[in-house]
Tab-separated table of C-alpha atoms in Angstrom:
chain	number	residue	atom	x	y	z
A	97	MET	CA	128.759	111.962	45.505
A	98	LYS	CA	128.408	107.840	46.041
A	99	LYS	CA	125.760	106.351	44.100
A	100	ILE	CA	123.195	103.387	45.690
A	101	CYS	CA	120.648	102.206	44.289
A	102	SER	CA	118.433	99.658	45.664
A	103	ILE	CA	116.502	97.001	42.908
A	104	CYS	CA	113.320	95.109	42.809
A	105	GLY	CA	111.152	93.630	40.616
A	106	ASN	CA	108.334	95.852	39.750
A	107	GLY	CA	110.571	99.074	41.136
A	108	LEU	CA	107.949	99.971	43.439
A	109	GLY	CA	107.435	97.120	46.061
A	110	SER	CA	110.236	96.225	48.123
A	111	SER	CA	113.032	98.717	46.091
A	112	LEU	CA	110.932	101.507	47.576
A	113	VAL	CA	111.169	99.798	51.137
A	114	ILE	CA	115.309	99.286	50.394
A	115	GLU	CA	115.719	102.322	50.363
A	116	MET	CA	113.668	104.374	53.069
A	117	THR	CA	116.429	101.009	54.641
A	118	ILE	CA	119.349	102.176	53.226
A	119	ASN	CA	118.293	106.320	53.976
A	120	ASP	CA	117.820	104.962	57.946
A	121	ALA	CA	121.482	102.632	57.179
A	122	LEU	CA	123.411	105.853	56.286
A	123	GLU	CA	121.862	108.354	58.900
A	124	ASP	CA	123.200	106.307	61.740
A	125	LEU	CA	126.470	105.733	59.247
A	126	GLU	CA	125.743	110.332	59.307
A	127	LYS	CA	127.098	109.412	55.613
A	128	GLN	CA	123.612	110.618	54.682
A	129	ASN	CA	125.279	113.662	53.372
A	130	GLU	CA	127.911	111.531	51.019
A	131	PHE	CA	125.286	109.168	48.766
A	132	GLU	CA	122.787	109.841	46.216
A	133	VAL	CA	120.005	107.298	46.965
A	134	THR	CA	117.781	105.745	43.985
A	135	HIS	CA	115.670	102.707	43.463
A	136	THR	CA	114.786	100.783	39.981
A	137	ASN	CA	113.129	97.344	38.574
A	138	LEU	CA	115.191	94.797	37.374
A	139	ASN	CA	114.132	95.393	33.709
A	140	SER	CA	115.324	98.873	34.130
A	141	TYR	CA	118.651	97.483	35.396
A	142	SER	CA	122.078	97.339	33.994
A	143	SER	CA	125.185	95.725	35.180
A	144	ASP	CA	127.013	98.592	32.544
A	145	ASN	CA	126.124	101.505	35.664
A	146	ASP	CA	128.154	104.102	37.700
A	147	TYR	CA	126.704	102.719	40.845
A	148	ASP	CA	128.998	102.563	43.643
A	149	TYR	CA	126.612	100.177	45.730
A	150	ILE	CA	123.633	98.376	44.503
A	151	VAL	CA	121.094	96.783	47.535
A	152	CYS	CA	118.367	94.095	46.433
A	153	ALA	CA	116.552	91.467	48.255
A	154	GLN	CA	118.149	87.594	48.670
A	155	ASP	CA	115.622	86.237	45.858
A	156	LEU	CA	116.848	88.093	43.748
A	157	ALA	CA	120.463	88.530	43.668
A	158	ASP	CA	121.492	85.710	41.478
A	159	GLN	CA	119.368	87.776	38.413
A	160	ILE	CA	121.072	90.992	38.979
A	161	ASP	CA	124.739	91.333	38.125
A	162	VAL	CA	127.321	93.668	39.135
A	163	SER	CA	130.692	94.968	37.038
A	164	GLY	CA	133.640	97.481	37.864
A	165	LYS	CA	133.505	98.761	41.320
A	166	THR	CA	129.749	98.480	41.815
A	167	LYS	CA	129.396	96.142	44.722
A	168	LYS	CA	126.086	94.421	45.430
A	169	ILE	CA	124.865	93.845	48.947
A	170	VAL	CA	122.199	91.189	49.387
A	171	LEU	CA	119.819	91.662	52.567
A	172	SER	CA	117.918	88.594	53.539
A	173	ASN	CA	115.721	90.742	55.741
A	174	ILE	CA	114.919	94.630	53.924
A	175	LEU	CA	113.406	95.933	57.155
A	176	ASP	CA	116.572	94.737	59.176
A	177	LYS	CA	118.512	98.376	59.272
A	178	GLU	CA	121.146	97.159	61.247
A	179	THR	CA	122.816	94.486	59.303
A	180	LEU	CA	122.587	97.003	56.616
A	181	VAL	CA	124.951	99.037	58.576
A	182	SER	CA	127.759	96.471	59.422
A	183	LYS	CA	127.662	95.132	55.816
A	184	LEU	CA	128.192	99.355	54.673
A	185	GLU	CA	130.546	99.826	57.015
A	186	GLU	CA	132.695	96.478	55.979
A	187	MET	CA	132.845	97.651	52.431
B	304	MET	CA	97.890	102.637	61.381
B	305	LYS	CA	96.513	105.278	59.352
B	306	ASN	CA	97.121	104.217	55.746
B	307	ILE	CA	95.178	101.005	56.353
B	308	SER	CA	91.899	100.908	58.121
B	309	LYS	CA	90.820	98.009	60.767
B	310	ASN	CA	88.048	96.560	57.721
B	311	MET	CA	91.102	96.216	55.618
B	312	PHE	CA	92.165	93.398	58.182
B	313	LYS	CA	91.467	89.460	58.480
B	314	TYR	CA	92.733	87.119	60.899
B	315	ILE	CA	92.647	83.807	60.110
B	316	GLU	CA	93.132	80.884	62.370
B	317	ASN	CA	93.094	78.218	59.759
B	318	GLU	CA	95.629	76.457	57.684
B	319	THR	CA	95.977	78.263	54.302
B	320	THR	CA	97.376	77.657	51.520
B	321	PRO	CA	99.474	80.537	49.200
B	322	GLU	CA	96.940	80.308	46.777
B	323	GLN	CA	93.946	80.510	49.603
B	324	ALA	CA	95.823	83.366	51.189
B	325	ILE	CA	96.646	85.367	47.874
B	326	LYS	CA	92.938	85.206	47.321
B	327	LEU	CA	91.773	86.356	50.172
B	328	GLY	CA	94.264	89.358	50.338
B	329	THR	CA	92.908	90.646	47.372
B	330	GLU	CA	89.365	90.099	47.885
B	331	ILE	CA	89.662	92.627	50.945
B	332	LEU	CA	91.116	95.356	47.768
B	333	VAL	CA	88.511	93.871	45.151
B	334	LYS	CA	85.595	94.245	48.025
B	335	ASN	CA	86.300	97.696	49.049
B	336	GLY	CA	87.226	99.458	45.546
B	337	PHE	CA	90.790	99.200	45.878
B	338	ALA	CA	91.034	96.774	42.932
B	339	THR	CA	89.951	94.365	40.148
B	340	PRO	CA	89.747	90.531	40.465
B	341	LEU	CA	92.360	90.813	37.849
B	342	LEU	CA	94.756	91.792	40.663
B	343	GLU	CA	95.285	88.054	41.950
B	344	LYS	CA	96.286	86.728	38.899
B	345	GLU	CA	98.953	89.790	38.185
B	346	ILE	CA	100.803	89.170	41.304
B	347	TRP	CA	100.934	85.487	40.916
B	348	LYS	CA	102.695	86.531	37.267
B	349	SER	CA	105.641	88.728	39.611
B	350	ILE	CA	105.854	85.434	41.728
B	351	GLU	CA	106.697	83.828	38.701
B	352	LYS	CA	108.846	86.170	37.706
B	353	PHE	CA	110.598	87.353	40.936
B	354	GLY	CA	110.327	84.290	42.959
B	355	TYR	CA	109.102	84.860	46.048
B	356	TYR	CA	111.085	88.413	47.229
B	357	PHE	CA	108.152	89.848	48.161
B	358	VAL	CA	108.729	88.358	51.795
B	359	ILE	CA	110.381	91.261	52.909
B	360	SER	CA	111.311	89.876	56.546
B	361	PRO	CA	110.741	86.677	58.645
B	362	LEU	CA	107.202	85.804	58.913
B	363	ILE	CA	106.096	89.292	56.647
B	364	ALA	CA	104.879	89.254	53.105
B	365	LEU	CA	103.943	92.137	50.871
B	366	ALA	CA	102.192	90.727	47.897
B	367	HIS	CA	101.731	93.617	44.807
B	368	THR	CA	102.867	94.014	41.584
B	369	ALA	CA	103.422	96.102	38.632
B	370	PRO	CA	100.900	98.952	37.992
B	371	GLY	CA	98.675	98.620	36.011
B	372	ASN	CA	94.296	98.719	35.104
B	373	TRP	CA	94.021	96.198	38.171
B	374	ALA	CA	94.387	98.426	40.529
B	375	LEU	CA	92.241	100.922	41.143
B	376	LYS	CA	93.504	102.973	44.175
B	377	PRO	CA	96.322	103.015	46.136
B	378	GLY	CA	95.814	100.694	49.479
B	379	ALA	CA	96.690	97.485	51.511
B	380	SER	CA	94.878	94.758	53.106
B	381	LEU	CA	96.586	92.859	55.927
B	382	ILE	CA	96.053	89.140	57.043
B	383	VAL	CA	97.598	87.743	60.399
B	384	PHE	CA	97.469	83.939	59.691
B	385	LYS	CA	97.714	82.180	63.325
B	386	GLU	CA	99.199	79.321	61.100
B	387	PRO	CA	102.327	80.915	59.226
B	388	ILE	CA	101.618	80.095	55.739
B	389	LYS	CA	104.485	78.566	53.370
B	390	PHE	CA	104.859	79.957	50.085
B	391	THR	CA	107.782	76.963	49.825
B	392	LYS	CA	109.779	75.120	51.306
B	393	GLU	CA	112.221	77.119	53.051
B	394	GLU	CA	111.351	78.362	56.557
B	395	ARG	CA	112.779	81.703	55.199
B	396	HIS	CA	109.151	82.023	52.823
B	397	ASN	CA	107.080	81.619	56.171
B	398	VAL	CA	104.384	84.169	56.252
B	399	ARG	CA	102.208	85.017	59.383
B	400	TYR	CA	101.900	88.922	57.791
B	401	LEU	CA	100.429	88.888	54.486
B	402	PHE	CA	99.371	92.573	52.923
B	403	THR	CA	98.443	92.567	50.070
B	404	LEU	CA	99.328	96.446	47.919
B	405	SER	CA	97.317	97.646	45.154
B	406	SER	CA	99.228	100.475	43.849
B	407	PRO	CA	97.952	102.174	40.479
B	408	ASP	CA	101.137	103.783	39.823
B	409	SER	CA	104.909	103.259	41.010
B	410	GLU	CA	104.191	106.202	44.042
B	411	SER	CA	101.230	106.962	45.087
B	412	HIS	CA	101.048	103.839	47.618
B	413	MET	CA	104.773	105.772	49.119
B	414	SER	CA	103.144	106.542	52.750
B	415	ILE	CA	101.124	103.098	53.099
B	416	LEU	CA	104.872	101.187	52.298
B	417	MET	CA	106.373	103.920	55.031
B	418	GLU	CA	104.392	103.377	57.534
B	419	VAL	CA	104.255	99.244	57.560
B	420	ALA	CA	107.771	99.438	57.540
B	421	THR	CA	108.391	101.529	59.867
B	422	LYS	CA	105.958	99.729	62.183
B	423	PHE	CA	106.773	96.573	61.162
B	424	ARG	CA	110.309	96.285	61.960
B	425	ASP	CA	110.222	97.661	65.367
B	426	LYS	CA	111.928	93.993	66.817
B	427	GLU	CA	109.794	94.410	70.378
B	428	PHE	CA	106.667	95.629	68.291
B	429	MET	CA	107.514	92.689	66.599
B	430	GLU	CA	107.759	90.473	69.687
B	431	LEU	CA	104.235	91.263	70.924
B	432	LEU	CA	102.571	90.588	67.748
B	433	ASN	CA	104.524	86.892	67.531
B	434	LYS	CA	103.078	85.971	71.371
B	435	THR	CA	99.750	86.601	70.820
B	436	ASN	CA	97.448	84.547	68.441
B	437	ASN	CA	94.413	87.092	69.578
B	438	LYS	CA	92.691	88.860	67.316
B	439	GLU	CA	91.501	91.856	69.561
B	440	ILE	CA	94.695	92.128	71.001
B	441	LEU	CA	96.444	91.520	67.614
B	442	GLU	CA	94.028	94.613	65.933
B	443	LYS	CA	94.576	96.903	69.122
B	444	LEU	CA	97.862	96.838	68.529
B	445	ILE	CA	98.162	97.451	64.713
B	446	PHE	CA	95.683	99.729	64.829
B	447	GLU	CA	96.093	101.953	67.945
Protein backbone atom coordinates (compact mmCIF):
# COMPACT_ATOMS: atom_id res chain seq x y z
CA MET A 1 0.00 0.00 0.00
CA LYS A 2 1.30 3.41 -0.87
CA LYS A 3 0.99 6.11 1.77
CA ILE A 4 -0.28 9.60 1.08
CA CYS A 5 -0.63 12.20 3.82
CA SER A 6 -2.18 15.66 3.84
CA ILE A 7 -0.62 18.29 6.06
CA CYS A 8 -1.86 21.57 7.40
CA GLY A 9 -1.00 23.84 10.29
CA ASN A 10 -3.60 22.76 12.79
CA GLY A 11 -4.41 19.31 11.52
CA LEU A 12 -8.15 19.72 11.63
CA GLY A 13 -9.13 22.15 8.90
CA SER A 14 -7.31 22.24 5.61
CA SER A 15 -5.76 18.79 6.04
CA LEU A 16 -9.23 17.24 6.34
CA VAL A 17 -10.39 19.07 3.23
CA ILE A 18 -7.22 18.03 1.37
CA GLU A 19 -7.80 14.45 2.51
CA MET A 20 -11.29 14.62 0.99
CA THR A 21 -9.86 15.91 -2.29
CA ILE A 22 -7.23 13.14 -2.24
CA ASN A 23 -9.89 10.47 -1.74
CA ASP A 24 -11.94 11.87 -4.61
CA ALA A 25 -8.88 12.08 -6.87
CA LEU A 26 -7.91 8.48 -6.07
CA GLU A 27 -11.45 7.36 -6.85
CA ASP A 28 -11.24 9.09 -10.22
CA LEU A 29 -7.98 7.28 -10.90
CA GLU A 30 -9.54 4.07 -9.58
CA LYS A 31 -6.58 3.73 -7.24
CA GLN A 32 -8.33 4.12 -3.90
CA ASN A 33 -7.36 0.57 -2.90
CA GLU A 34 -3.69 1.22 -3.56
CA PHE A 35 -3.31 4.01 -1.07
CA GLU A 36 -3.57 4.57 2.65
CA VAL A 37 -4.71 8.17 3.15
CA THR A 38 -4.01 10.05 6.38
CA HIS A 39 -3.62 13.63 7.59
CA THR A 40 -1.44 15.37 10.12
CA ASN A 41 -0.39 18.79 11.37
CA LEU A 42 2.86 20.64 10.97
CA ASN A 43 4.06 19.99 14.52
CA SER A 44 3.62 16.24 14.23
CA TYR A 45 5.19 16.01 10.80
CA SER A 46 8.79 14.99 10.30
CA SER A 47 10.62 14.74 6.99
CA ASP A 48 11.93 11.42 8.25
CA ASN A 49 8.85 9.41 7.29
CA ASP A 50 7.80 6.70 4.91
CA TYR A 51 5.09 8.52 3.01
CA ASP A 52 5.11 8.13 -0.74
CA TYR A 53 3.38 11.47 -1.16
CA ILE A 54 2.58 14.40 1.06
CA VAL A 55 0.06 16.99 -0.05
CA CYS A 56 -0.17 20.51 1.28
CA ALA A 57 -1.48 23.95 0.41
CA GLN A 58 0.75 26.52 -1.27
CA ASP A 59 1.16 28.76 1.77
CA LEU A 60 2.68 25.97 3.87
CA ALA A 61 4.86 24.44 1.17
CA ASP A 62 8.05 26.21 2.27
CA GLN A 63 7.68 24.96 5.83
CA ILE A 64 7.47 21.34 4.76
CA ASP A 65 10.58 19.38 3.80
CA VAL A 66 10.64 15.97 2.22
CA SER A 67 13.43 13.43 2.07
CA GLY A 68 14.09 10.09 0.44
CA LYS A 69 11.36 8.75 -1.76
CA THR A 70 8.66 11.15 -0.53
CA LYS A 71 7.19 13.38 -3.20
CA LYS A 72 5.63 16.71 -2.24
CA ILE A 73 2.47 17.82 -4.00
CA VAL A 74 1.54 21.47 -3.54
CA LEU A 75 -2.01 22.63 -4.22
CA SER A 76 -2.96 26.24 -4.74
CA ASN A 77 -6.62 25.26 -4.62
CA ILE A 78 -7.31 22.42 -2.18
CA LEU A 79 -10.83 21.92 -3.48
CA ASP A 80 -9.57 21.25 -7.00
CA LYS A 81 -9.67 17.51 -7.56
CA GLU A 82 -8.75 17.70 -11.25
CA THR A 83 -5.40 19.34 -10.67
CA LEU A 84 -4.52 16.76 -8.01
CA VAL A 85 -5.46 13.96 -10.42
CA SER A 86 -3.06 15.39 -13.05
CA LYS A 87 -0.27 15.78 -10.51
CA LEU A 88 -0.68 12.22 -9.28
CA GLU A 89 -0.72 10.96 -12.86
CA GLU A 90 2.50 12.81 -13.62
CA MET A 91 4.36 11.25 -10.73
CA MET B 1 -26.86 23.48 3.81
CA LYS B 2 -27.55 21.05 6.63
CA ASN B 3 -24.60 21.95 8.80
CA ILE B 4 -24.79 25.73 8.74
CA SER B 5 -28.09 27.43 9.45
CA LYS B 6 -29.31 30.67 7.91
CA ASN B 7 -28.89 32.60 11.14
CA MET B 8 -25.14 31.96 10.90
CA PHE B 9 -25.02 33.79 7.56
CA LYS B 10 -24.34 37.45 6.86
CA TYR B 11 -23.97 39.43 3.67
CA ILE B 12 -21.74 42.49 3.94
CA GLU B 13 -21.81 45.18 1.29
CA ASN B 14 -19.25 47.62 2.64
CA GLU B 15 -15.54 47.30 2.19
CA THR B 16 -14.15 45.36 5.12
CA THR B 17 -10.65 44.98 6.54
CA PRO B 18 -9.23 41.55 7.42
CA GLU B 19 -9.49 42.39 11.13
CA GLN B 20 -13.13 43.39 10.83
CA ALA B 21 -13.88 40.31 8.77
CA ILE B 22 -12.49 37.85 11.32
CA LYS B 23 -14.22 39.78 14.08
CA LEU B 24 -17.57 39.53 12.27
CA GLY B 25 -17.08 35.83 11.57
CA THR B 26 -16.26 34.97 15.17
CA GLU B 27 -18.98 37.25 16.55
CA ILE B 28 -21.68 35.18 14.85
CA LEU B 29 -20.26 32.05 16.50
CA VAL B 30 -20.05 33.72 19.91
CA LYS B 31 -23.58 35.15 19.68
CA ASN B 32 -24.98 31.72 18.93
CA GLY B 33 -23.11 29.90 21.68
CA PHE B 34 -20.58 28.07 19.52
CA ALA B 35 -17.43 29.77 20.74
CA THR B 36 -16.05 32.27 23.23
CA PRO B 37 -14.60 35.68 22.35
CA LEU B 38 -11.12 34.12 22.67
CA LEU B 39 -11.59 32.45 19.29
CA GLU B 40 -10.84 35.65 17.41
CA LYS B 41 -7.38 36.04 18.94
CA GLU B 42 -6.60 32.35 18.46
CA ILE B 43 -7.42 32.55 14.76
CA TRP B 44 -4.97 35.45 14.37
CA LYS B 45 -2.35 33.37 16.24
CA SER B 46 -2.82 30.63 13.65
CA ILE B 47 -2.48 33.13 10.84
CA GLU B 48 0.76 34.41 12.33
CA LYS B 49 2.11 30.87 12.56
CA PHE B 50 0.93 29.47 9.26
CA GLY B 51 0.17 32.42 7.03
CA TYR B 52 -2.96 32.69 4.93
CA TYR B 53 -3.21 29.02 4.15
CA PHE B 54 -6.84 29.14 5.28
CA VAL B 55 -7.73 30.49 1.84
CA ILE B 56 -8.65 27.08 0.48
CA SER B 57 -9.60 27.99 -3.07
CA PRO B 58 -10.06 31.21 -5.04
CA LEU B 59 -12.21 33.60 -2.95
CA ILE B 60 -13.02 30.99 -0.29
CA ALA B 61 -11.49 30.95 3.18
CA LEU B 62 -11.98 28.69 6.15
CA ALA B 63 -10.77 30.59 9.22
CA HIS B 64 -10.00 28.20 12.05
CA THR B 65 -7.50 27.38 14.75
CA ALA B 66 -6.33 24.56 17.02
CA PRO B 67 -8.86 22.92 19.37
CA GLY B 68 -9.24 24.65 22.71
CA ASN B 69 -11.68 25.95 25.30
CA TRP B 70 -12.45 28.90 22.99
CA ALA B 71 -14.54 26.46 20.94
CA LEU B 72 -17.69 25.31 22.73
CA LYS B 73 -19.53 23.39 20.01
CA PRO B 74 -18.63 22.45 16.44
CA GLY B 75 -20.11 24.97 14.06
CA ALA B 76 -19.42 27.51 11.35
CA SER B 77 -20.53 30.94 10.28
CA LEU B 78 -20.51 32.18 6.71
CA ILE B 79 -20.06 35.75 5.59
CA VAL B 80 -20.26 36.71 1.94
CA PHE B 81 -18.57 39.98 1.11
CA LYS B 82 -19.69 42.05 -1.85
CA GLU B 83 -16.21 43.59 -1.87
CA PRO B 84 -13.67 40.79 -1.41
CA ILE B 85 -11.44 41.23 1.62
CA LYS B 86 -7.81 41.64 0.78
CA PHE B 87 -5.84 39.64 3.32
CA THR B 88 -2.54 40.40 1.60
CA LYS B 89 -1.34 42.18 -1.52
CA GLU B 90 -1.61 38.93 -3.48
CA GLU B 91 -4.82 38.40 -5.41
CA ARG B 92 -4.87 34.75 -4.38
CA HIS B 93 -5.59 35.89 -0.81
CA ASN B 94 -8.71 37.86 -1.74
CA VAL B 95 -11.74 36.41 0.01
CA ARG B 96 -15.44 36.77 -0.80
CA TYR B 97 -16.69 33.76 1.15
CA LEU B 98 -15.42 33.59 4.71
CA PHE B 99 -16.31 30.53 6.75
CA THR B 100 -15.27 30.79 10.38
CA LEU B 101 -15.06 27.45 12.13
CA SER B 102 -15.41 26.50 15.77
CA SER B 103 -13.71 23.17 16.41
CA PRO B 104 -13.59 21.91 20.02
CA ASP B 105 -11.66 18.83 18.95
CA SER B 106 -10.01 17.50 15.83
CA GLU B 107 -13.03 15.71 14.38
CA SER B 108 -16.53 16.75 15.41
CA HIS B 109 -16.73 19.44 12.76
CA MET B 110 -15.93 16.97 9.98
CA SER B 111 -19.47 16.89 8.56
CA ILE B 112 -19.46 20.69 8.35
CA LEU B 113 -16.16 20.66 6.43
CA MET B 114 -17.34 17.92 4.12
CA GLU B 115 -20.55 19.73 3.26
CA VAL B 116 -18.73 23.02 2.67
CA ALA B 117 -16.06 21.37 0.53
CA THR B 118 -18.55 19.35 -1.52
CA LYS B 119 -20.85 22.28 -2.17
CA PHE B 120 -18.25 24.96 -2.80
CA ARG B 121 -15.92 23.03 -5.07
CA ASP B 122 -18.62 22.76 -7.70
CA LYS B 123 -17.50 25.16 -10.45
CA GLU B 124 -20.99 25.79 -11.81
CA PHE B 125 -22.31 26.53 -8.33
CA MET B 126 -19.46 28.98 -7.72
CA GLU B 127 -20.12 30.71 -11.06
CA LEU B 128 -23.72 31.29 -10.02
CA LEU B 129 -22.69 32.63 -6.62
CA ASN B 130 -19.97 34.87 -8.00
CA LYS B 131 -22.38 36.40 -10.52
CA THR B 132 -24.79 37.78 -7.94
CA ASN B 133 -24.67 40.51 -5.34
CA ASN B 134 -28.24 40.02 -4.24
CA LYS B 135 -28.52 38.82 -0.65
CA GLU B 136 -31.76 36.89 -1.17
CA ILE B 137 -30.47 35.04 -4.21
CA LEU B 138 -27.24 34.17 -2.40
CA GLU B 139 -29.20 32.87 0.58
CA LYS B 140 -31.42 30.80 -1.67
CA LEU B 141 -28.51 29.31 -3.60
CA ILE B 142 -26.51 28.48 -0.50
CA PHE B 143 -29.19 27.28 1.90
CA GLU B 144 -31.72 25.55 -0.30
